[in-house]
Coordinates of C-alpha atoms in Angstrom, one line a residue:
M818 CA 250.1 14.2 -22.6
A819 CA 249.9 17.0 -25.3
L820 CA 246.1 17.7 -24.2
A821 CA 246.9 17.9 -21.1
I822 CA 249.5 20.9 -21.5
F823 CA 247.2 22.5 -23.8
L824 CA 244.6 22.4 -21.0
A825 CA 246.8 23.5 -18.9
S826 CA 248.5 26.7 -20.6
L827 CA 246.0 27.6 -23.1
C828 CA 244.1 30.9 -22.1
F829 CA 243.1 33.1 -25.2
Y830 CA 240.5 35.7 -23.4
T831 CA 242.0 38.6 -21.7
L832 CA 240.6 39.5 -18.5
L833 CA 239.0 42.6 -18.9
L834 CA 236.8 44.1 -16.3
P835 CA 234.6 47.2 -17.8
A836 CA 235.7 50.5 -17.0
G837 CA 233.9 52.0 -13.8
G838 CA 232.4 48.6 -12.7
L839 CA 232.2 47.9 -8.9
L840 CA 233.8 44.9 -8.7
I841 CA 235.0 44.0 -4.9
L842 CA 237.0 41.8 -3.7
P843 CA 237.4 39.9 0.0
D844 CA 239.7 42.3 1.1
D845 CA 237.6 45.4 0.1
T846 CA 234.4 44.5 1.5
T847 CA 234.4 46.4 4.0
E848 CA 235.7 49.8 2.5
L849 CA 233.2 49.0 -0.5
L850 CA 230.2 47.6 0.0
L851 CA 227.2 49.7 0.7
P852 CA 225.6 49.8 4.1
S853 CA 221.8 48.8 2.3
Y854 CA 220.8 47.7 -1.5
D855 CA 217.1 48.1 -3.1
Y856 CA 217.8 44.1 -3.9
I857 CA 220.8 41.6 -2.9
V858 CA 221.3 38.6 -5.2
V859 CA 222.7 35.4 -3.7
G860 CA 224.4 33.8 -6.2
G861 CA 226.0 35.2 -9.4
G862 CA 225.5 32.0 -11.6
V863 CA 222.6 32.1 -14.7
S864 CA 219.8 33.6 -13.0
G865 CA 221.5 35.2 -10.7
L866 CA 222.8 37.8 -13.5
V867 CA 219.9 37.4 -15.7
V868 CA 218.5 38.9 -12.4
A869 CA 220.6 41.4 -11.6
N870 CA 221.5 42.9 -15.1
R871 CA 217.4 43.3 -15.7
L872 CA 217.1 44.7 -12.5
S873 CA 220.2 47.4 -12.6
E874 CA 218.4 48.4 -15.9
D875 CA 216.6 50.9 -13.3
T876 CA 218.7 53.7 -12.4
D877 CA 217.5 54.7 -9.3
V878 CA 217.6 51.0 -7.5
T879 CA 221.0 49.6 -6.4
V880 CA 221.7 45.8 -7.0
L881 CA 224.2 43.6 -5.4
V882 CA 225.5 40.4 -6.5
L883 CA 227.6 38.0 -3.5
E884 CA 229.0 35.2 -5.1
A885 CA 231.2 32.2 -3.6
G886 CA 233.7 32.2 -6.3
E887 CA 235.7 34.0 -8.1
L888 CA 235.5 35.2 -11.9
D889 CA 237.1 32.7 -14.3
S890 CA 240.3 33.3 -15.8
S891 CA 239.2 32.3 -19.1
A892 CA 241.0 29.4 -19.7
G893 CA 240.7 27.0 -22.8
I894 CA 239.1 24.4 -20.4
V895 CA 236.2 26.8 -20.0
T896 CA 236.3 28.8 -23.2
V897 CA 237.0 26.7 -26.4
P898 CA 234.1 24.2 -27.3
G899 CA 236.5 21.2 -28.9
L900 CA 238.3 21.2 -24.9
I901 CA 234.9 21.0 -22.8
G902 CA 234.0 18.3 -21.0
H903 CA 237.3 16.9 -20.3
G904 CA 236.6 17.7 -17.0
F905 CA 236.0 20.5 -14.4
P906 CA 238.3 22.9 -13.4
P907 CA 238.4 21.9 -9.4
A908 CA 238.6 25.8 -8.5
Y909 CA 234.9 26.6 -10.1
N910 CA 233.3 23.7 -8.8
W911 CA 232.1 23.0 -5.3
N912 CA 232.9 19.7 -5.5
F913 CA 229.7 17.9 -3.7
T914 CA 229.7 14.3 -3.1
T915 CA 226.3 12.7 -2.4
T916 CA 225.7 10.0 0.6
P917 CA 226.2 6.5 -0.4
Q918 CA 222.6 5.4 -3.0
A919 CA 221.2 2.9 -1.3
F920 CA 219.4 2.2 -4.4
L921 CA 222.1 1.5 -6.7
D922 CA 225.3 0.4 -5.1
N923 CA 225.6 2.0 -1.5
K924 CA 228.6 4.1 -3.0
T925 CA 228.7 8.1 -3.1
R926 CA 228.5 9.9 -6.5
D927 CA 230.6 13.1 -7.2
Y928 CA 228.1 16.1 -8.0
G929 CA 230.0 19.1 -9.6
Q930 CA 228.2 22.2 -9.3
G931 CA 229.5 26.1 -10.4
H932 CA 231.4 27.7 -7.9
V933 CA 232.3 31.0 -9.8
V934 CA 230.8 33.7 -11.2
G935 CA 228.6 32.3 -14.2
G936 CA 227.8 29.4 -12.6
G937 CA 227.2 26.3 -13.8
S938 CA 227.0 28.0 -17.6
I939 CA 231.2 28.0 -17.2
L940 CA 231.5 24.4 -16.7
N941 CA 228.3 23.0 -18.9
G942 CA 228.1 21.3 -22.2
M943 CA 226.8 24.5 -23.5
V944 CA 223.6 22.2 -24.8
T945 CA 220.6 24.2 -25.6
T946 CA 217.4 22.8 -25.7
R947 CA 214.3 23.7 -24.2
G948 CA 212.2 20.2 -23.3
A949 CA 208.8 19.9 -25.3
R950 CA 205.6 21.9 -24.9
A951 CA 203.9 19.3 -22.5
D952 CA 206.7 20.1 -19.9
Y953 CA 205.9 23.4 -19.9
D954 CA 202.1 23.0 -19.7
A955 CA 202.5 20.8 -16.9
W956 CA 204.0 23.3 -14.6
Q957 CA 201.2 25.1 -14.9
A958 CA 198.7 22.5 -14.2
L959 CA 200.3 21.8 -11.3
G960 CA 199.0 25.5 -9.9
N961 CA 201.0 27.7 -12.0
P962 CA 198.9 30.0 -13.8
G963 CA 201.5 32.0 -16.7
W964 CA 203.9 29.6 -16.4
G965 CA 202.7 26.9 -19.8
W966 CA 205.0 26.8 -22.8
Q967 CA 202.9 29.9 -24.6
D968 CA 203.9 31.9 -21.9
M969 CA 207.7 31.0 -21.4
L970 CA 208.2 31.2 -25.5
P971 CA 208.5 35.0 -25.2
Y972 CA 211.1 35.0 -22.6
F973 CA 213.2 32.0 -24.5
K974 CA 213.2 34.4 -27.3
K975 CA 214.4 37.2 -25.2
T976 CA 217.1 36.0 -24.1
E977 CA 218.6 34.7 -27.3
R978 CA 220.5 36.0 -30.0
F979 CA 220.2 33.3 -32.2
S980 CA 221.5 32.6 -35.7
V981 CA 222.5 29.8 -38.3
D982 CA 226.0 30.3 -39.8
V983 CA 225.4 26.9 -41.7
S984 CA 225.7 26.4 -45.3
P985 CA 222.8 25.1 -47.2
E986 CA 224.0 21.9 -48.4
R987 CA 225.1 21.0 -44.5
A988 CA 222.1 22.3 -43.0
R989 CA 220.1 20.0 -45.4
T990 CA 222.4 16.9 -44.6
L991 CA 222.0 17.5 -41.2
H992 CA 218.6 18.3 -40.8
I993 CA 219.1 21.7 -39.7
N994 CA 216.6 23.9 -40.5
P995 CA 215.0 25.8 -37.0
D996 CA 211.7 27.5 -37.3
P997 CA 212.6 31.5 -36.9
S998 CA 209.3 32.3 -35.0
V999 CA 210.4 30.6 -32.0
H1000 CA 213.6 32.3 -31.8
G1001 CA 215.5 35.4 -30.9
T1002 CA 217.6 37.7 -32.6
D1003 CA 218.7 40.4 -29.6
G1004 CA 219.2 38.7 -27.1
P1005 CA 222.0 39.2 -24.4
L1006 CA 222.8 35.0 -25.2
E1007 CA 224.2 33.8 -28.4
V1008 CA 223.3 30.4 -29.4
T1009 CA 224.4 28.9 -32.7
Y1010 CA 225.4 25.7 -34.2
P1011 CA 229.5 25.0 -34.5
N1012 CA 231.3 25.4 -37.7
F1013 CA 232.6 21.8 -37.2
L1014 CA 230.9 18.5 -36.6
Y1015 CA 232.4 15.3 -37.0
N1016 CA 231.2 12.9 -39.8
Q1017 CA 229.9 10.3 -37.3
S1018 CA 227.0 12.8 -36.4
L1019 CA 225.3 12.2 -39.6
N1020 CA 225.6 8.3 -38.9
F1021 CA 224.0 8.8 -35.8
L1022 CA 221.0 10.8 -37.0
R1023 CA 221.0 8.2 -40.1
G1024 CA 220.7 5.0 -37.5
L1025 CA 218.1 6.4 -35.5
S1026 CA 215.9 7.0 -38.4
E1027 CA 216.5 3.4 -39.2
L1028 CA 214.4 2.6 -36.1
G1029 CA 212.3 5.4 -36.7
V1030 CA 212.8 8.0 -34.3
P1031 CA 212.5 11.4 -36.4
L1032 CA 214.7 13.8 -37.4
L1033 CA 213.6 17.3 -35.7
A1034 CA 214.8 20.2 -38.0
D1035 CA 214.8 22.9 -34.7
P1036 CA 214.2 21.0 -31.5
N1037 CA 213.1 24.1 -29.2
A1038 CA 209.8 24.9 -31.1
G1039 CA 208.0 22.6 -28.8
V1040 CA 208.3 19.2 -30.1
A1041 CA 211.4 17.3 -28.4
A1042 CA 210.5 13.6 -29.6
G1043 CA 213.4 13.3 -32.2
A1044 CA 217.0 13.3 -33.1
M1045 CA 219.0 16.1 -33.7
I1046 CA 222.0 18.4 -34.0
A1047 CA 221.3 20.9 -30.8
P1048 CA 222.4 24.4 -30.8
A1049 CA 224.7 25.3 -28.6
S1050 CA 225.4 28.5 -26.5
M1051 CA 228.6 29.7 -28.0
S1052 CA 229.4 33.0 -29.6
A1053 CA 229.0 32.8 -33.5
S1054 CA 232.0 34.9 -34.6
N1055 CA 234.4 33.2 -32.5
Q1056 CA 233.1 29.9 -31.5
S1057 CA 234.0 30.2 -28.2
R1058 CA 231.7 29.5 -25.0
M1059 CA 229.2 31.8 -24.6
D1060 CA 228.2 31.7 -20.7
S1061 CA 226.0 33.7 -18.2
R1062 CA 229.2 36.2 -17.0
R1063 CA 229.7 37.3 -21.1
A1064 CA 226.4 37.6 -21.5
Y1065 CA 224.4 39.3 -19.0
L1066 CA 227.2 40.8 -16.8
D1067 CA 230.4 42.0 -18.6
P1068 CA 228.5 44.0 -21.0
V1069 CA 226.5 45.8 -17.5
L1070 CA 229.9 45.8 -15.3
H1071 CA 230.1 49.7 -15.8
R1072 CA 226.4 50.4 -14.0
P1073 CA 227.2 52.5 -11.2
N1074 CA 224.2 50.9 -9.3
L1075 CA 225.2 47.0 -9.9
H1076 CA 228.0 45.8 -7.7
L1077 CA 229.8 42.2 -7.8
A1078 CA 231.3 40.4 -4.4
V1079 CA 233.2 37.9 -5.0
Q1080 CA 234.4 35.1 -2.7
Q1081 CA 231.6 35.8 -0.5
T1082 CA 229.5 32.9 0.8
V1083 CA 226.4 33.7 2.3
T1084 CA 225.4 31.6 5.4
R1085 CA 221.5 32.9 6.0
V1086 CA 218.6 34.9 5.1
L1087 CA 218.0 37.9 7.9
I1088 CA 214.2 37.3 8.9
G1089 CA 212.0 39.8 10.7
T1090 CA 208.2 40.2 10.2
N1091 CA 206.5 42.6 8.4
G1092 CA 206.4 45.7 10.3
T1093 CA 205.0 47.7 7.9
A1094 CA 202.1 45.9 6.8
N1095 CA 199.2 43.7 8.3
I1096 CA 199.5 41.0 5.6
V1097 CA 196.9 38.3 6.3
A1098 CA 198.1 35.4 4.4
P1099 CA 196.8 32.1 5.5
P1100 CA 198.1 29.4 6.6
F1101 CA 200.8 31.7 8.0
G1102 CA 199.3 34.7 9.5
R1103 CA 201.8 37.4 9.4
L1104 CA 203.8 37.4 6.2
V1105 CA 207.8 36.9 7.2
R1106 CA 210.0 39.8 5.8
A1107 CA 213.9 39.5 4.7
Y1108 CA 216.5 42.6 6.1
G1109 CA 219.3 41.4 4.7
V1110 CA 222.0 38.3 4.6
E1111 CA 224.9 37.2 6.4
Y1112 CA 228.1 36.2 4.3
T1113 CA 231.4 35.2 5.1
A1114 CA 234.5 35.4 3.6
S1115 CA 235.3 32.0 4.6
A1116 CA 234.4 29.1 7.3
E1117 CA 237.4 30.7 9.7
S1118 CA 236.2 34.7 8.9
S1119 CA 234.1 36.5 11.1
R1120 CA 230.3 36.8 9.9
Q1121 CA 229.5 40.3 8.1
K1122 CA 226.0 41.5 7.5
I1123 CA 224.1 43.6 5.0
F1124 CA 221.0 44.8 4.4
C1125 CA 218.4 45.4 1.9
S1126 CA 215.2 47.7 1.2
K1127 CA 213.2 45.3 -1.2
E1128 CA 214.4 41.8 -1.2
V1129 CA 216.6 38.8 -1.0
I1130 CA 216.6 37.1 -4.3
L1131 CA 218.1 33.4 -4.1
A1132 CA 219.8 32.2 -7.0
A1133 CA 222.5 29.7 -5.8
G1134 CA 221.2 26.7 -7.3
A1135 CA 218.7 23.9 -6.3
I1136 CA 221.4 22.2 -3.9
I1137 CA 222.3 25.7 -2.2
S1138 CA 218.9 27.5 -1.7
P1139 CA 217.0 25.2 -0.2
A1140 CA 219.8 24.8 2.3
L1141 CA 220.1 28.9 2.8
L1142 CA 216.2 29.1 3.7
Q1143 CA 216.7 26.3 6.2
V1144 CA 218.9 27.7 8.0
S1145 CA 217.1 31.2 8.0
G1146 CA 214.4 29.2 9.3
I1147 CA 212.1 28.2 6.6
G1148 CA 211.4 25.0 6.2
P1149 CA 210.3 21.4 7.3
A1150 CA 209.6 22.6 11.4
D1151 CA 211.0 19.2 12.2
L1152 CA 214.2 19.4 10.4
L1153 CA 214.8 22.8 12.1
D1154 CA 214.1 22.1 15.5
E1155 CA 216.8 19.1 14.5
L1156 CA 219.4 21.8 13.4
N1157 CA 218.3 23.9 16.6
V1158 CA 217.6 26.6 13.9
T1159 CA 214.1 29.1 15.0
V1160 CA 211.3 28.0 12.6
K1161 CA 210.0 31.5 11.1
V1162 CA 208.2 29.4 8.6
D1163 CA 207.4 25.9 8.8
L1164 CA 207.0 24.9 5.1
P1165 CA 208.1 20.9 4.5
G1166 CA 208.4 21.1 0.7
V1167 CA 212.0 23.6 1.2
G1168 CA 215.0 20.6 0.1
Q1169 CA 212.6 18.3 -0.7
N1170 CA 211.1 16.9 -4.5
F1171 CA 214.9 17.1 -5.7
Q1172 CA 215.1 15.7 -9.4
D1173 CA 217.9 15.0 -11.7
H1174 CA 218.6 13.3 -14.9
P1175 CA 220.0 10.0 -14.2
T1176 CA 222.8 9.2 -16.4
V1177 CA 224.6 5.6 -17.8
G1178 CA 227.8 6.0 -20.6
V1179 CA 227.7 2.9 -23.1
F1180 CA 230.8 2.8 -24.6
Y1181 CA 232.0 1.5 -27.8
N1182 CA 235.1 1.9 -30.2
Y1183 CA 234.9 3.1 -33.7
T1184 CA 237.5 1.4 -35.3
K1185 CA 237.0 2.6 -39.7
P1186 CA 240.1 3.2 -40.9
G1187 CA 240.8 7.1 -41.2
L1188 CA 238.0 7.8 -39.5
S1189 CA 238.6 11.8 -37.7
S1190 CA 237.6 11.6 -34.0
T1191 CA 238.7 13.4 -30.4
R1192 CA 240.3 10.3 -29.9
N1193 CA 242.5 11.1 -32.8
L1194 CA 243.7 14.7 -31.3
T1195 CA 247.5 13.7 -30.1
G1196 CA 250.7 15.0 -31.3
D1197 CA 250.1 17.0 -34.8
T1198 CA 247.0 16.5 -35.3
L1199 CA 246.3 18.3 -32.0
M1200 CA 248.8 20.6 -32.9
R1201 CA 246.8 21.4 -36.1
A1202 CA 243.6 21.6 -34.6
K1203 CA 245.2 24.7 -32.2
E1204 CA 246.2 26.5 -34.9
E1205 CA 243.2 26.5 -37.3
Y1206 CA 241.1 27.6 -34.3
F1207 CA 242.9 30.5 -32.8
T1208 CA 244.1 31.4 -37.0
N1209 CA 240.5 31.4 -37.7
R1210 CA 238.1 30.1 -35.5
T1211 CA 237.7 26.8 -37.7
G1212 CA 238.2 22.9 -37.1
P1213 CA 237.7 20.7 -34.7
W1214 CA 238.2 22.8 -31.6
T1215 CA 235.4 24.3 -32.7
T1216 CA 232.6 21.6 -31.9
P1217 CA 231.6 20.3 -28.1
L1218 CA 231.8 17.3 -27.0
I1219 CA 228.0 16.8 -27.5
T1220 CA 226.6 18.1 -30.3
T1221 CA 224.4 14.7 -31.3
I1222 CA 221.6 14.0 -28.8
A1223 CA 218.2 11.9 -29.3
F1224 CA 215.0 11.9 -27.2
P1225 CA 213.2 9.0 -28.4
H1226 CA 209.8 8.6 -27.2
L1227 CA 209.1 5.5 -25.1
T1228 CA 207.0 3.9 -28.0
H1229 CA 210.6 3.8 -29.4
L1230 CA 212.0 1.9 -27.1
T1231 CA 209.7 -0.4 -26.8
A1232 CA 209.2 -1.3 -30.1
T1233 CA 212.9 -2.1 -30.2
T1234 CA 213.4 -4.6 -27.4
N1235 CA 212.5 -8.0 -27.3
S1236 CA 211.6 -8.0 -23.4
T1237 CA 209.1 -5.0 -23.2
S1238 CA 206.2 -6.5 -21.6
S1239 CA 208.2 -6.0 -18.0
F1240 CA 208.7 -2.5 -18.7
L1241 CA 205.4 -2.0 -19.7
N1242 CA 203.9 -3.6 -16.7
L1243 CA 206.1 -1.7 -14.8
L1244 CA 204.5 1.4 -15.8
T1245 CA 200.9 0.2 -16.3
N1246 CA 200.9 -1.2 -12.6
T1247 CA 202.8 2.0 -11.3
T1248 CA 200.1 3.4 -9.3
I1249 CA 200.0 6.3 -7.4
F1250 CA 199.3 4.2 -4.3
T1251 CA 202.2 1.9 -5.2
S1252 CA 204.3 4.8 -6.0
L1253 CA 204.2 6.3 -2.5
T1254 CA 206.2 3.5 -1.3
H1255 CA 209.4 4.7 -2.8
L1256 CA 209.3 8.0 -1.3
P1257 CA 211.4 8.8 1.2
P1258 CA 209.7 9.1 5.2
T1259 CA 210.6 13.0 5.0
T1260 CA 208.0 13.3 2.3
T1261 CA 205.1 10.9 3.6
R1262 CA 205.3 12.2 7.4
H1263 CA 203.6 15.4 5.3
P1264 CA 200.7 15.4 3.5
A1265 CA 200.8 18.1 1.5
L1266 CA 204.0 16.6 0.1
V1267 CA 202.4 13.4 -0.6
R1268 CA 199.5 15.2 -2.5
G1269 CA 201.9 17.5 -4.8
Y1270 CA 203.9 14.0 -5.9
T1271 CA 200.8 12.1 -6.3
A1272 CA 199.9 15.4 -8.6
Q1273 CA 203.1 15.3 -10.2
L1274 CA 203.0 11.2 -11.0
T1275 CA 199.5 11.9 -12.6
L1276 CA 200.9 13.9 -14.9
L1277 CA 204.0 11.7 -16.0
L1278 CA 201.9 8.9 -16.2
S1279 CA 198.6 10.2 -17.7
T1280 CA 200.4 12.9 -20.1
L1281 CA 203.9 13.1 -20.4
L1282 CA 204.8 9.9 -20.9
T1283 CA 202.1 8.9 -23.9
D1284 CA 202.6 12.8 -25.3
P1285 CA 204.4 11.7 -28.5
A1286 CA 206.4 15.2 -28.5
V1287 CA 207.9 13.9 -25.2
G1288 CA 211.3 12.2 -25.1
A1289 CA 211.2 9.1 -22.2
L1290 CA 214.9 9.2 -22.5
E1291 CA 217.7 11.1 -23.7
I1292 CA 220.6 9.4 -26.0
M1293 CA 223.9 12.1 -26.8
A1294 CA 226.5 11.2 -29.2
D1295 CA 230.7 11.8 -28.5
S1296 CA 233.1 11.3 -31.4
L1297 CA 234.7 8.9 -28.9
G1298 CA 232.1 6.4 -29.1
T1299 CA 229.9 7.0 -26.2
L1300 CA 226.3 7.0 -26.2
T1301 CA 224.8 8.4 -22.6
V1302 CA 221.8 7.6 -22.0
S1303 CA 219.8 9.5 -19.5
S1304 CA 216.3 9.4 -17.7
S1305 CA 214.4 12.5 -19.2
L1306 CA 211.1 11.8 -16.7
S1307 CA 212.3 10.2 -13.6
S1308 CA 209.8 9.3 -10.7
S1309 CA 212.2 9.1 -8.1
R1310 CA 212.5 12.4 -5.6
A1311 CA 215.0 12.8 -3.1
R1312 CA 216.2 15.8 -0.4
G1313 CA 219.0 17.4 0.4
R1314 CA 219.6 19.4 4.2
R1315 CA 221.8 21.7 5.6
R1316 CA 224.6 20.6 8.0
R1317 CA 226.9 23.4 8.5
L1318 CA 228.2 25.9 6.2
M1319 CA 228.0 24.4 2.8
N1320 CA 228.4 20.5 4.1
I1321 CA 225.1 19.5 2.6
A1322 CA 223.4 15.7 3.0
L1323 CA 223.1 15.3 -0.1
D1324 CA 220.6 12.3 -1.0
P1325 CA 219.4 12.1 -5.1
R1326 CA 217.9 8.2 -4.1
Y1327 CA 218.7 7.3 -8.2
C1328 CA 215.9 4.6 -9.1
S1329 CA 213.9 4.9 -5.6
H1330 CA 211.3 4.2 -8.0
P1331 CA 212.2 1.0 -10.0
A1332 CA 210.4 2.9 -13.1
D1333 CA 213.7 4.9 -13.6
C1334 CA 215.6 2.0 -13.5
A1335 CA 214.1 -0.1 -15.7
L1336 CA 213.9 3.0 -18.1
L1337 CA 218.0 3.0 -18.2
V1338 CA 218.0 -0.7 -19.2
R1339 CA 215.5 -0.2 -22.1
G1340 CA 217.7 2.5 -22.9
V1341 CA 220.8 0.8 -23.1
G1342 CA 219.1 -1.9 -24.9
F1343 CA 218.1 0.6 -27.5
S1344 CA 221.7 2.1 -27.3
R1345 CA 223.1 -1.5 -28.4
R1346 CA 220.4 -2.1 -30.7
L1347 CA 221.1 1.5 -32.7
V1348 CA 224.8 0.5 -32.6
G1349 CA 224.6 -3.1 -33.5
A1350 CA 221.9 -3.4 -35.8
T1351 CA 221.5 -0.1 -38.1
E1352 CA 223.2 0.3 -41.5
A1353 CA 224.5 3.7 -40.7
M1354 CA 226.3 2.8 -37.5
G1355 CA 227.7 -0.3 -38.9
E1356 CA 229.6 1.9 -41.1
L1357 CA 231.5 3.4 -38.6
E1358 CA 233.0 -0.7 -37.6
P1359 CA 232.4 -0.2 -34.0
E1360 CA 233.6 -2.9 -31.4
E1361 CA 231.4 -3.3 -27.7
E1362 CA 233.2 -2.3 -25.0
E1363 CA 233.1 -5.5 -23.2
E1364 CA 232.8 -8.5 -26.1
G1365 CA 231.4 -11.7 -24.9
V1366 CA 229.0 -10.2 -22.7
A1367 CA 225.5 -11.7 -22.3
W1368 CA 223.8 -8.4 -22.1
T1369 CA 220.6 -10.3 -20.5
E1370 CA 218.3 -8.0 -18.9
E1371 CA 219.9 -8.7 -15.4
V1372 CA 223.3 -7.8 -16.2
V1373 CA 222.1 -4.7 -17.7
E1374 CA 220.9 -3.6 -14.7
E1375 CA 223.8 -4.6 -12.3
M1376 CA 225.8 -2.4 -15.1
V1377 CA 223.4 0.5 -14.6
K1378 CA 223.3 0.7 -11.2
G1379 CA 227.1 0.9 -11.2
R1380 CA 227.1 3.5 -13.3
V1381 CA 224.3 5.7 -13.3
Q1382 CA 225.9 9.2 -12.5
T1383 CA 224.4 12.9 -12.4
E1384 CA 223.8 14.7 -15.6
F1385 CA 224.4 18.4 -13.5
H1386 CA 220.2 19.1 -13.8
A1387 CA 219.5 19.3 -10.2
S1388 CA 215.9 20.8 -9.6
G1389 CA 213.2 21.0 -8.0
T1390 CA 213.9 21.3 -4.3
T1391 CA 212.0 25.1 -3.9
A1392 CA 209.1 24.1 -6.3
M1393 CA 206.7 26.3 -7.7
M1394 CA 203.0 24.9 -6.4
P1395 CA 200.9 26.0 -3.8
V1396 CA 201.4 25.3 -0.3
D1397 CA 198.5 22.3 -0.4
L1398 CA 201.1 20.6 -2.8
G1399 CA 204.3 21.0 -0.7
G1400 CA 205.5 23.8 -2.6
V1401 CA 207.9 26.3 -1.7
V1402 CA 207.0 29.6 -4.0
G1403 CA 203.9 30.3 -5.9
S1404 CA 203.8 31.6 -9.3
R1405 CA 205.9 34.8 -8.9
L1406 CA 208.6 32.9 -7.0
V1407 CA 208.1 34.7 -3.6
V1408 CA 208.4 31.7 -1.0
H1409 CA 205.5 31.5 1.0
G1410 CA 204.7 32.6 4.2
T1411 CA 207.6 35.9 2.9
A1412 CA 206.8 38.8 1.5
N1413 CA 209.9 39.6 -0.2
V1414 CA 212.5 36.8 -0.3
R1415 CA 212.1 35.1 -3.8
V1416 CA 213.5 31.7 -5.5
V1417 CA 215.0 32.1 -9.5
D1418 CA 217.2 29.6 -10.2
A1419 CA 216.4 25.8 -11.2
G1420 CA 215.1 24.5 -7.9
V1421 CA 211.2 26.1 -8.4
M1422 CA 211.0 23.8 -11.6
P1423 CA 208.2 21.5 -10.4
L1424 CA 209.1 18.9 -12.5
V1425 CA 211.9 18.8 -14.1
V1426 CA 212.0 19.4 -17.8
G1427 CA 212.9 16.8 -20.6
A1428 CA 215.8 18.7 -21.7
H1429 CA 219.0 20.0 -20.8
I1430 CA 218.1 22.9 -18.5
Q1431 CA 220.0 26.2 -18.8
A1432 CA 217.6 27.3 -21.1
A1433 CA 214.9 26.7 -19.1
V1434 CA 216.6 28.8 -16.2
Y1435 CA 217.6 31.7 -18.6
A1436 CA 213.9 31.9 -19.3
V1437 CA 212.7 31.4 -16.1
A1438 CA 214.7 34.2 -14.4
E1439 CA 214.1 36.6 -17.9
K1440 CA 210.1 36.0 -16.3
V1441 CA 210.5 36.8 -12.9
C1442 CA 212.4 39.7 -13.7
F1443 CA 209.4 41.2 -15.6
V1444 CA 207.6 40.4 -12.5
V1445 CA 209.6 42.3 -10.1
V1446 CA 209.8 45.3 -12.3
V1447 CA 206.4 45.8 -13.9
V1448 CA 203.8 43.6 -11.2
S1449 CA 206.2 44.8 -8.2
I1450 CA 204.7 43.5 -4.7

């Protein structure tokens, strides 16, 4: 109860807007919006704010960001690391719901997405991991020159202001020793380590070492398979969340050429033909061109139009961006006909190839006397934690819910289970042909989509799952006793489609490929072995949530299917791949068949990286800004 009171009342930032900045509220759009801008950015989340910041560095261009949400109020549940993870503020959440999940338990799942300036960076757990070198080399192998690990590294560094404010003794104990050559120190986004960690973090790392999982000194140097204390997107000086708004928007909103209109939902991109140049672009013929967008303050409000001279840049996320393309006439012709939308570009991949990290929580109770955890933050202890945080920015409230994680390689899992043969056989027998039977019908009716999935699965099976630097699973440990298991490399593919204004049929099709649930089952078995069979975790005196249950493979599989949730890593729906592989954007992130529509959010990932995706989204946006500004179309 005390925690709830503080969550409701806490606010330690005063909402300040830079003097001279043009923040346009709904009642002021008619008066303050220009009739036309050079660039219109749809969505003020991570990628949208990066792009707006970089484009508006050129004082000769005008940039408009249209964001459906509002500015956050900087309440503690958003900014204080120790309070993050205890629920999404409803006002900042799109509150999507999936369709019933036929391959799980036929029940829907809540699917939160950022509906606020700053997008998902206002709501996420702040974990900053990049994934493995092989994740990005796989992007390049799918027909995207210039998107491998070495190509992305400069942009990871460009976004970061990385620091390690950890004592030598603590760094040595927790194996924190980042490689400075792969980090930036003067970027907009602060990334650091919290100054407080619960003792259970060390038990978790030691337990994983007992099971043969290596400890990584730096999880962001290209090797992901291992266990680590993960850095967080937080301020080193005041130990609070550092999101894209505070990193990329607030410092530059004084620029007269940058406008931000909040609580404005874009309803479609205005598409015409390219009348200025006869650009031949097989198989589309002449390219179509965006000349603006339509937007509205609400479903009941009238729709307005605003125009642009250069580009429309979609940064609305992997769920909304493809839906906007569909209602604008860019997408699978059969779907657009069904929606009664005139086809401007027949592009089957729009809204297909949906990927996520399916996640299952396994709960334990650590009963060691005197053990401190988030569970103990009540009454006087809570008051002391609050006072310590606001007085000198130390103590339990400086640590996010998740700081200690592992990405075990496939061999770590199979070496610690008694029944590995069926899982190994499943992977061995996961041929391209049999996998195609697990795709949605909307995919299999398009040969290009089948070719694209075949190329993806080939990389998953022949490269990513066999690379010792790539984790097959993620295990996240919090101080409460929860070990959250998620699949890092998913074989399932899904789709989303627009029905009406922000009403989107979202079907992740979790475990539609049986290898995904099989992997999660092995992950749960691995977590139980970690807790029950290692000396380090035994010191915590853990109690299993369901004592006496016969944890057969069948029982665990049923439990997994009832618990699978999203890790909020929606991606892939506007995939960066060639047209003949079912791609939606090319290597410059321009939508195929268009002259000036780009997508810059997580939807462009052809394969979701085996990590938390915010670092990759920041880097993608930084990289495409170089393309827009320096190698302009």
